[in-house]
Short mmCIF file of C-alpha atoms and ligand atoms in Angstrom, two decimals:
data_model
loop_
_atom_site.label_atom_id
_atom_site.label_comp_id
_atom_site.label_asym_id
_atom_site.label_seq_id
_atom_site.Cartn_x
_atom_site.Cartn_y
_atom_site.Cartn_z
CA UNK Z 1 -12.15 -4.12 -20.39
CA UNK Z 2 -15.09 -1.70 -19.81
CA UNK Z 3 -15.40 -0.16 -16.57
CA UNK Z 4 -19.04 0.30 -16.94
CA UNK Z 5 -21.79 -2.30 -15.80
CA UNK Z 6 -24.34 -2.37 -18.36
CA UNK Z 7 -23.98 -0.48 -22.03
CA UNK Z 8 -26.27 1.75 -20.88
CA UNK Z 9 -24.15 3.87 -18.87
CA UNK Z 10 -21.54 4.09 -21.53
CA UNK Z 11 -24.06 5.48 -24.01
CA UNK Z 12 -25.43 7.88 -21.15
CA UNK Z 13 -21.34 9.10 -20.62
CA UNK Z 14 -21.35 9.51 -24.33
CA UNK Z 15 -24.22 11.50 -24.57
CA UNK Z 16 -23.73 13.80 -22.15
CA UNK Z 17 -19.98 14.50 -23.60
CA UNK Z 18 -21.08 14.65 -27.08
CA UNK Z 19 -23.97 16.99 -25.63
CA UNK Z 20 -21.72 18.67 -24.13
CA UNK Z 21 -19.99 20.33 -27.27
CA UNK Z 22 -23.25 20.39 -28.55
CA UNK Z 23 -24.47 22.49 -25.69
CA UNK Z 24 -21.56 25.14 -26.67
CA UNK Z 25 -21.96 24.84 -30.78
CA UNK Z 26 -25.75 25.88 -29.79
CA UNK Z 27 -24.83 28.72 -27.39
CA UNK Z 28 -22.55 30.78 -29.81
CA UNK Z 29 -24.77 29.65 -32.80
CA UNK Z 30 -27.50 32.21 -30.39
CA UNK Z 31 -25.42 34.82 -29.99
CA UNK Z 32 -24.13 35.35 -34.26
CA UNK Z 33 -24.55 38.73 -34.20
CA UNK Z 34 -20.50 38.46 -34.99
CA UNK Z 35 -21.83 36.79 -38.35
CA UNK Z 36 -23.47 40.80 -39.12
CA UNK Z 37 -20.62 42.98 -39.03
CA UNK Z 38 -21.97 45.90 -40.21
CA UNK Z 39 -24.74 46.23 -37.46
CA UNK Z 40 -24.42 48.65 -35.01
CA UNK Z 41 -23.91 47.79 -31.61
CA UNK Z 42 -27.35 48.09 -29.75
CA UNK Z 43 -27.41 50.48 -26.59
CA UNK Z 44 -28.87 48.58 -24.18
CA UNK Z 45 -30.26 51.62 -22.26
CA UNK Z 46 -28.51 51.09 -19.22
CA UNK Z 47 -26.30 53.45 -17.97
CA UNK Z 48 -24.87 54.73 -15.03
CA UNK Z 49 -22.51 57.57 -13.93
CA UNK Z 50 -21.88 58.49 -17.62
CA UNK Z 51 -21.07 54.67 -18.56
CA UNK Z 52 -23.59 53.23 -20.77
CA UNK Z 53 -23.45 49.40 -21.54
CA UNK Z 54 -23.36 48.46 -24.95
CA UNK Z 55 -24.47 44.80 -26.44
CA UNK Z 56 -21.38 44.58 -29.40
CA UNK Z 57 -21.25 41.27 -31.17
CA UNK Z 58 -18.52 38.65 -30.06
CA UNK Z 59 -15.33 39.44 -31.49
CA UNK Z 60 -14.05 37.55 -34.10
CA UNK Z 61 -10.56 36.26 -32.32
CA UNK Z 62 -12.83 34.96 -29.36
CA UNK Z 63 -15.08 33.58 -31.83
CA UNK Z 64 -12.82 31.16 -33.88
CA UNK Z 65 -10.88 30.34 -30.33
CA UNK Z 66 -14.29 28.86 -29.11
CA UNK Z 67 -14.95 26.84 -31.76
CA UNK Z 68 -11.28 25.63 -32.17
CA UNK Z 69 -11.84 24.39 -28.86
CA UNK Z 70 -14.77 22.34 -29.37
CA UNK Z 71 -13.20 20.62 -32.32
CA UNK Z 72 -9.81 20.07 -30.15
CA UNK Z 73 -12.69 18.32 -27.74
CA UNK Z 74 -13.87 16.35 -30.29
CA UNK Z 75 -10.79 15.00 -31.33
CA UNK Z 76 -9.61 14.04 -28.16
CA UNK Z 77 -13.10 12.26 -27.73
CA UNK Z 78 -12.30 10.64 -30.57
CA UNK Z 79 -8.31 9.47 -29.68
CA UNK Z 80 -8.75 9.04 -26.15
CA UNK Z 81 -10.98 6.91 -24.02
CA UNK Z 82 -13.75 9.97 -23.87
CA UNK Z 83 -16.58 8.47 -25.28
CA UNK Z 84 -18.32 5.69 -22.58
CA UNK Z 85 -16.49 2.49 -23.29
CA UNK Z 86 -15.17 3.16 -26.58
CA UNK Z 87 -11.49 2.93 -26.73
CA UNK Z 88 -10.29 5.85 -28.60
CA UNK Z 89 -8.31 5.64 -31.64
CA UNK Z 90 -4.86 6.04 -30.38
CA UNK Z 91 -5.29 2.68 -27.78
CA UNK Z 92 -4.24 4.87 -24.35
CA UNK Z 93 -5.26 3.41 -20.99
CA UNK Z 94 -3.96 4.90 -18.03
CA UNK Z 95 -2.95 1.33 -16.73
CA UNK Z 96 -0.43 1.11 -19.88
CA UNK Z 97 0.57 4.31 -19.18
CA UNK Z 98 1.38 3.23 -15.26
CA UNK Z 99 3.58 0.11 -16.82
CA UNK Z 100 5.33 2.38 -18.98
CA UNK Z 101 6.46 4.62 -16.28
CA UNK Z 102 7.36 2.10 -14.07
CA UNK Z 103 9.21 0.41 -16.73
CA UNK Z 104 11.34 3.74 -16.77
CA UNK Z 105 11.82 4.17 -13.36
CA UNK Z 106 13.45 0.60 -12.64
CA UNK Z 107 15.59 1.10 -15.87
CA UNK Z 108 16.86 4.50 -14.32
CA UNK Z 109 17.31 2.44 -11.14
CA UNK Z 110 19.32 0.01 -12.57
CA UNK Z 111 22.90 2.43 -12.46
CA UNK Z 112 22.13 2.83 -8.79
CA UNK Z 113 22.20 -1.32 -7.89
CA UNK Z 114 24.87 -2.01 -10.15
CA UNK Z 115 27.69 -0.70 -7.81
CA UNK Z 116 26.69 -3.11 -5.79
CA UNK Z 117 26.25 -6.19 -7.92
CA UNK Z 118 27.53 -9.80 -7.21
CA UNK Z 119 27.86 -8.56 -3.31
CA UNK Z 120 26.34 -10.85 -0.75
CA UNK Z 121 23.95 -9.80 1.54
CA UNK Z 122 26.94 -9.18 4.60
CA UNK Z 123 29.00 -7.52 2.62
CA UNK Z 124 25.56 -5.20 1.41
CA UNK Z 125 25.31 -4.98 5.30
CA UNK Z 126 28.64 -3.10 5.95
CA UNK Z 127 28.19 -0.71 3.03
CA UNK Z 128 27.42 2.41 4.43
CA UNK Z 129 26.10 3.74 0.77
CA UNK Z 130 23.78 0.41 0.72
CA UNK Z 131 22.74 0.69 4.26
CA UNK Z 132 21.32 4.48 3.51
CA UNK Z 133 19.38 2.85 0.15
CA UNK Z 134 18.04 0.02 2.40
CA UNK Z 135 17.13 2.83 5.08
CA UNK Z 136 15.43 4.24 2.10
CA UNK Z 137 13.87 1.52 1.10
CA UNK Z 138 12.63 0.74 4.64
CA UNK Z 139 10.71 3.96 5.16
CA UNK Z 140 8.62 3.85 1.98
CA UNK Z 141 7.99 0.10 2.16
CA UNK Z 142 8.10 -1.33 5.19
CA UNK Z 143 7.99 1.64 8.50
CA UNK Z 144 4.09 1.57 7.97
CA UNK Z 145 3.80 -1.90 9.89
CA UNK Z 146 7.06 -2.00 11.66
CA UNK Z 147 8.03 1.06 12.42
CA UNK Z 148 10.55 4.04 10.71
CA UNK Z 149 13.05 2.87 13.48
CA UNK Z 150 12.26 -0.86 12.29
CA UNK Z 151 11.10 -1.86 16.11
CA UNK Z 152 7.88 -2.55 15.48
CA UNK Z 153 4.61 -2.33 17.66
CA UNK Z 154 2.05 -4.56 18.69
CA UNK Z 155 1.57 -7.44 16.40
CA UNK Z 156 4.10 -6.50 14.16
CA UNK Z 157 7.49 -7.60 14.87
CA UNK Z 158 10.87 -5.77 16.16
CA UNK Z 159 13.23 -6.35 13.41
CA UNK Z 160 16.06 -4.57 15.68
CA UNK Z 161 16.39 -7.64 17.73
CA UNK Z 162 17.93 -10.57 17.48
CA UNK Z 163 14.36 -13.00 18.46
CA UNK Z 164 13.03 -14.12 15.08
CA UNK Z 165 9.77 -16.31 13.87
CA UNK Z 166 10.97 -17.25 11.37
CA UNK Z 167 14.64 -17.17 11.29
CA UNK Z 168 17.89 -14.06 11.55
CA UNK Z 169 20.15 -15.79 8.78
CA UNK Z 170 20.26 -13.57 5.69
CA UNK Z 171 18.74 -16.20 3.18
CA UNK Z 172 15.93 -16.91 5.94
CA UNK Z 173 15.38 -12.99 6.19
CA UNK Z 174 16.01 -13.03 2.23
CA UNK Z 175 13.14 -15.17 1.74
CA UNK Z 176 10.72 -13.49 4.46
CA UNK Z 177 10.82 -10.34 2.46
CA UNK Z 178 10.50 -11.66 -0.76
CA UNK Z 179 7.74 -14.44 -0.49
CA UNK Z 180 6.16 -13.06 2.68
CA UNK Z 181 4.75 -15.14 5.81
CA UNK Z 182 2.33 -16.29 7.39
CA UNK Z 183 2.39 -17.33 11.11
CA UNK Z 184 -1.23 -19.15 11.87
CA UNK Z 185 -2.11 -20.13 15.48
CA UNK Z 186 -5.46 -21.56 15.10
CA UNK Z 187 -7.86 -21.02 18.01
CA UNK Z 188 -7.83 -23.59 20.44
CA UNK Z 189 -11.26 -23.02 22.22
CA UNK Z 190 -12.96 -26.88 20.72
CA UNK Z 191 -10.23 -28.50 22.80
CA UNK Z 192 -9.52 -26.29 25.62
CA UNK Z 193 -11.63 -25.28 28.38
CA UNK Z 194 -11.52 -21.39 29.66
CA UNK Z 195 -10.60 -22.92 33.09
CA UNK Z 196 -7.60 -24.71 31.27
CA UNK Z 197 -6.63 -21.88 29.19
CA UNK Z 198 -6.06 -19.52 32.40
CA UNK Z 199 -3.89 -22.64 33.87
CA UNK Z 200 -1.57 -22.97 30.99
CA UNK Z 201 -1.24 -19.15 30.33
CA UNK Z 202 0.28 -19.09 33.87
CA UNK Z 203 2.85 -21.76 32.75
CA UNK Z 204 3.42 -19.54 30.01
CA UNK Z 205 3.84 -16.81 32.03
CA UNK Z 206 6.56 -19.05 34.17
CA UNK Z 207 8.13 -19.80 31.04
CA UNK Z 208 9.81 -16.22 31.14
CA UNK Z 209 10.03 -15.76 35.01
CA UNK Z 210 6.62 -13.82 34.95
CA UNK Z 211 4.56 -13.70 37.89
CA UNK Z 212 2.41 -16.70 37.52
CA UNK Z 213 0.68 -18.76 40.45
CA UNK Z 214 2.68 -21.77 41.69
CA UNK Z 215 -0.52 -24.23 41.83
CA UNK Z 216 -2.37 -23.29 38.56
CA UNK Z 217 1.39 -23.02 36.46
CA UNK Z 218 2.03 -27.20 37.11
CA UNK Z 219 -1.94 -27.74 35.83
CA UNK Z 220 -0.63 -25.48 32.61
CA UNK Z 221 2.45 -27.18 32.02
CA UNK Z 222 0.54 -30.65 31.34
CA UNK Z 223 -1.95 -29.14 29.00
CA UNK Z 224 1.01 -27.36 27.13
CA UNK Z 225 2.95 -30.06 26.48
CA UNK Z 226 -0.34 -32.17 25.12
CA UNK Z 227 -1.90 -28.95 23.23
CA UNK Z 228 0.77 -26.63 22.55
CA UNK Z 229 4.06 -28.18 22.38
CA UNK Z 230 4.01 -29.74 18.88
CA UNK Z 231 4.35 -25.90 17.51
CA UNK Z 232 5.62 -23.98 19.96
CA UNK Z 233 7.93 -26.88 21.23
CA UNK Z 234 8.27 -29.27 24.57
CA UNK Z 235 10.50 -26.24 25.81
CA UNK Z 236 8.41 -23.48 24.67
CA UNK Z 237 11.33 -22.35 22.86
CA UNK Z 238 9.12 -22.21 19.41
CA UNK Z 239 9.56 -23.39 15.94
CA UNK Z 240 11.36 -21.13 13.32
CA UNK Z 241 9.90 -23.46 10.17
CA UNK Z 242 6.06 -22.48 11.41
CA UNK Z 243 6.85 -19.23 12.71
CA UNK Z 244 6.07 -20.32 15.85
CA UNK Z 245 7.41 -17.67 18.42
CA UNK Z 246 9.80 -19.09 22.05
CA UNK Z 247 7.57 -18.12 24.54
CA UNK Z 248 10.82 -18.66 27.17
CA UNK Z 249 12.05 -14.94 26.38
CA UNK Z 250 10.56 -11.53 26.66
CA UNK Z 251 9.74 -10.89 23.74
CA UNK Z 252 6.03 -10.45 22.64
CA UNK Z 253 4.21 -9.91 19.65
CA UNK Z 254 1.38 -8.78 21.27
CA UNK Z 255 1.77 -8.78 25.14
CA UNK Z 256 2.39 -10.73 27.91
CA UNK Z 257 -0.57 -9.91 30.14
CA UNK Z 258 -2.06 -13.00 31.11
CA UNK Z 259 -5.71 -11.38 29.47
CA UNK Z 260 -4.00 -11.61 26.38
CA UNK Z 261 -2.30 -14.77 26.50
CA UNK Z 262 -5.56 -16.53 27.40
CA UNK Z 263 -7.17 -14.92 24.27
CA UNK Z 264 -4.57 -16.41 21.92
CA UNK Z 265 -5.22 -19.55 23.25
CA UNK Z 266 -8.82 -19.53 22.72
CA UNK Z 267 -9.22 -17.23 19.79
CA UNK Z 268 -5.88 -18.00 18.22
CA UNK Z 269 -4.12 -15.18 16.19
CA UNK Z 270 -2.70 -14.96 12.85
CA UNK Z 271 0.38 -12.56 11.49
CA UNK Z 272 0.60 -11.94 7.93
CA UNK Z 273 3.60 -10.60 6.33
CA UNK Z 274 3.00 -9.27 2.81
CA UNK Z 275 4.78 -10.58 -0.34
CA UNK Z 276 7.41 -8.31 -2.07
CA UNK Z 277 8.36 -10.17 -4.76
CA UNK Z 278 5.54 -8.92 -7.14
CA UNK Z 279 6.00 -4.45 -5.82
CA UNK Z 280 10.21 -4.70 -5.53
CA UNK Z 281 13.22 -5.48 -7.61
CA UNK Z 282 15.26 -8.26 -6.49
CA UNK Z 283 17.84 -5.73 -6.20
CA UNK Z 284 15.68 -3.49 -3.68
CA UNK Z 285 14.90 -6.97 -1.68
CA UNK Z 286 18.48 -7.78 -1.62
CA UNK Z 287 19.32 -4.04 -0.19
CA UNK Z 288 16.59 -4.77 2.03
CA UNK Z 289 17.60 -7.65 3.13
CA UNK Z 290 20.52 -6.51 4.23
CA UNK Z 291 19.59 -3.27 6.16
CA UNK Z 292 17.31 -5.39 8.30
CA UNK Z 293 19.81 -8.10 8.61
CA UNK Z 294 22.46 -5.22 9.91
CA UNK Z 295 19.81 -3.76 12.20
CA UNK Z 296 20.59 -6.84 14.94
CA UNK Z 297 24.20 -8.03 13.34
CA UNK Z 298 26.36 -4.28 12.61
CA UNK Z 299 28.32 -3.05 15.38
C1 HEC R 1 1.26 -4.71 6.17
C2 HEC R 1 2.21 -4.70 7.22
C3 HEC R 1 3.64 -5.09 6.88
C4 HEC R 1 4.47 -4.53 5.96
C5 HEC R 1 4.17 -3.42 4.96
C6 HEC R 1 5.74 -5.18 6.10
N1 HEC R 1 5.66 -6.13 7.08
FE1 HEC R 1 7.17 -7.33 7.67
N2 HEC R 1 5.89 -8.31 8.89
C7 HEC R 1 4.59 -7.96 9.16
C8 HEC R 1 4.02 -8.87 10.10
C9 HEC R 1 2.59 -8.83 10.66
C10 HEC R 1 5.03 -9.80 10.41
C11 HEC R 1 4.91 -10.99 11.35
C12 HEC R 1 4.43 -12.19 10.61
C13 HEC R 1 4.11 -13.29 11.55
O1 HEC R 1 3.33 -13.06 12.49
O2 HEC R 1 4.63 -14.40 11.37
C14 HEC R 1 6.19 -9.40 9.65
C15 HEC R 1 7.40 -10.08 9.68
C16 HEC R 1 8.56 -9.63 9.09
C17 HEC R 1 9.85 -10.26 9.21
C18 HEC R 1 10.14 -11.53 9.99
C19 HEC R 1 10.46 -11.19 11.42
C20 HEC R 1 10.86 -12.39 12.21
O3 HEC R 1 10.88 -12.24 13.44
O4 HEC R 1 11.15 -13.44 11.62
C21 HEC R 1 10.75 -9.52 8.48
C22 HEC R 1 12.22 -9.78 8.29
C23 HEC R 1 10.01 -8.43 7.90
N3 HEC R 1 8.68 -8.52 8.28
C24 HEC R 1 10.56 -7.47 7.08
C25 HEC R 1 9.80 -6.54 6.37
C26 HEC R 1 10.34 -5.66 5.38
C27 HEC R 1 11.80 -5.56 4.98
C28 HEC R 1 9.30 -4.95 4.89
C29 HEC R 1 9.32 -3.92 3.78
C30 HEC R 1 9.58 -4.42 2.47
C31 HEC R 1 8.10 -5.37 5.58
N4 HEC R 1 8.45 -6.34 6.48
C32 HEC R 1 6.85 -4.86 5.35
C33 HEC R 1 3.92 -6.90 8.59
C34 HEC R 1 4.39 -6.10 7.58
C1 HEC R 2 -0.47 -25.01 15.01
C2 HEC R 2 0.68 -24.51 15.73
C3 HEC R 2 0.40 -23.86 17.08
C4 HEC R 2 -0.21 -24.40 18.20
C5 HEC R 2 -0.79 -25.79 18.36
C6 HEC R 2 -0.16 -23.38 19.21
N1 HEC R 2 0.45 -22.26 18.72
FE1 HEC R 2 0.75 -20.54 19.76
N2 HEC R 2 1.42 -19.67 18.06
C7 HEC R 2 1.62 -20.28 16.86
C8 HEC R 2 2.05 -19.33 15.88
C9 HEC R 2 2.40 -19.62 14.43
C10 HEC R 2 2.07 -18.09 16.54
C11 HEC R 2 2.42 -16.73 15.93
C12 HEC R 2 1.17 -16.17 15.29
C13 HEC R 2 1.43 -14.87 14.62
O1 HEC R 2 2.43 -14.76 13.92
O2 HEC R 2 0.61 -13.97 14.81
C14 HEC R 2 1.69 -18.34 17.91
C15 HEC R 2 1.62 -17.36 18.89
C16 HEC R 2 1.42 -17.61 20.22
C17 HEC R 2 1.53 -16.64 21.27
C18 HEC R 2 1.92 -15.19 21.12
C19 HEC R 2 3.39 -15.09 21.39
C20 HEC R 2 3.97 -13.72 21.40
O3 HEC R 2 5.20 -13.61 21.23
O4 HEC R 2 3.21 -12.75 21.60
C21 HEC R 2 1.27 -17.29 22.45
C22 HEC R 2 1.29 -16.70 23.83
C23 HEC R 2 0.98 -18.65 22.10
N3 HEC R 2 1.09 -18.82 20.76
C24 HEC R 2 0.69 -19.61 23.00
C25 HEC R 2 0.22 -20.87 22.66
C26 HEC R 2 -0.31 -21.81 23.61
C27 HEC R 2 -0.36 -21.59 25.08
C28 HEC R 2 -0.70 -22.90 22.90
C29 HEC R 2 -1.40 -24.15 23.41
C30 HEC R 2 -2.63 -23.94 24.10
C31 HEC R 2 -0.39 -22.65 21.51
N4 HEC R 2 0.15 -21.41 21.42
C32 HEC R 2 -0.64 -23.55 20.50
C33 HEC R 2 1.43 -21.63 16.58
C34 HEC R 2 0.80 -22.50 17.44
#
């Protein structure tokens, strides 16, 4: 595929590196005075403190290095992608490349999983050697979002815990990692009145022995059970299969200010935890896996 817009440019890239070696070819072809060997060097006239400059013709060594160079140019214009949107001759693309060397690196991987193979995600858990790789594995791929010590920050979730959307059993975890989530709370502002929103957030707020006021938390609880309860359950407790989080415990993605618990009910919020499947091995989700399974379940 061409990475250029129109044709245009891709003759314009070609010109200018064809020109290029041109450019050079036409620079030493003014200065031949190499070609006359038996002239003189001129005396330019200038001198100073006894040195005078002399104009001597290029020597020969420099001479044939120059234009070796321009014809090693040329042929790597002509093998490589060099010239606009041709190709090259020898069919290298730097994506290909990429593959290649990634295919290498997972095949020198390999050695390092196979120790480990046909081991469940438990006994992965209790390995100390796995639980450095999955340590490993955690910093490069996953401390970004929730943190090198794996206990998050707001919006992304403590994984040191034991409170899970969606779910602390390995294969739930398993699955988390490998085909990602997505926990959708759509906003609720068409069927809940500002007014209403500040009455249930105070029932929310109850929910986990927060302050809350005694006459508008009753008002909440109503609304909840009509509005919110069908995700986040009659109890509050939540719903592991929508990601759903209990809203009984202290545990927040976000926070528990009653500001913010207001705006999630009117603006809604949405949590999106990326796919590995398609950047890691199964091996490295496995290993995975089961470091952030041992995070809430090793002694
Ligand atoms: C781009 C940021 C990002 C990266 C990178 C990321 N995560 Fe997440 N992860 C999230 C978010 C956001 C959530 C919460 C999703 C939701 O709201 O439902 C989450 C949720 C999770 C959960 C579920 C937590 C629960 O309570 O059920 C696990 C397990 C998890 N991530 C593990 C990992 C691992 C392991 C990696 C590294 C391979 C990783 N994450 C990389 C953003 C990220
Ligand atoms: C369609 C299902 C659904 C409904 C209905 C719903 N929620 Fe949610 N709620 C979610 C999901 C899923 C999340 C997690 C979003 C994320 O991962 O970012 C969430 C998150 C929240 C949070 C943040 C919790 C935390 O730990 O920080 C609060 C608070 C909340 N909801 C309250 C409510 C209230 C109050 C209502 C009713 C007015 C309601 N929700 C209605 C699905 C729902």
């Amino acid at each position: 595929m061409s990475d250029f817009i129109s044709s245009g440019w891709s003759y314009w890239v070609t010109i200018i590196a064809l020109g290029g070696v041109a450019f050079c070819l036409w620079l030493l072809f003014t200065q031949r005075s190499f070609l006359k060997k038996d002239v003189e060097a001129d005396n330019t006239g200038h001198e100073w403190d006894g040195i005078t400059e002399y104009n001597y013709p290029v020597p020969t060594w420099w001479t044939v290095m120059y234009v070796g160079l321009c014809a090693v140019g040329l042929g790597i214009m002509f093998l490589y992608p060099a010239l606009g949107s041709n190709p090259g001759q020898v069919g290298y693309t730097s994506a290909k490349q990429a593959e290649e060397e990634k295919a290498a690196y997972l095949e020198s991987l390999k050695p390092v999983y196979a120790k480990f193979d046909g081991q469940t995600i438990e006994q992965l858990a209790a390995n100390e050697d796995a639980r450095k790789l999955g340590e490993r594995l955690f910093l490069n791929n996953c401390a970004q979002c929730h943190g090198s010590d794996a206990k998050g920050s707001p919006n992304f979730p403590n994984l040191t815990d034991s409170d899970w959307l969606w779910g602390g059993k390995p294969e739930q975890i398993h699955q988390t990692i490998t085909e990602g989530r997505h926990g959708m709370m759509a906003p609720l502002a068409a069927v809940v009145s500002n007014e209403e929103a500040n009455q249930i957030a105070h029932y929310v707020r109850s929910l986990s022995g927060l302050s809350s006021d005694p006459t508008l938390a009753p008002l909440g609880q109503v609304k909840f059970q009509a509005v919110c309860a069908a995700c986040h359950g009659m109890d509050g407790k939540g719903n592991q299969l929508l990601g759903a989080p209990n809203l009984t415990d202290d545990v927040w993605l976000n926070s528990s200010s009653r500001e913010v618990i207001v705006k999630t009910i009117l603006e809604g919020r949405s949590g999106i935890m990326p796919a590995q499947k398609n950047t890691l091995t199964p091996e490295q989700i496995k290993m995975l896996a089961a470091y952030v399974w041992g995070l809430s379940n090793n002694k």
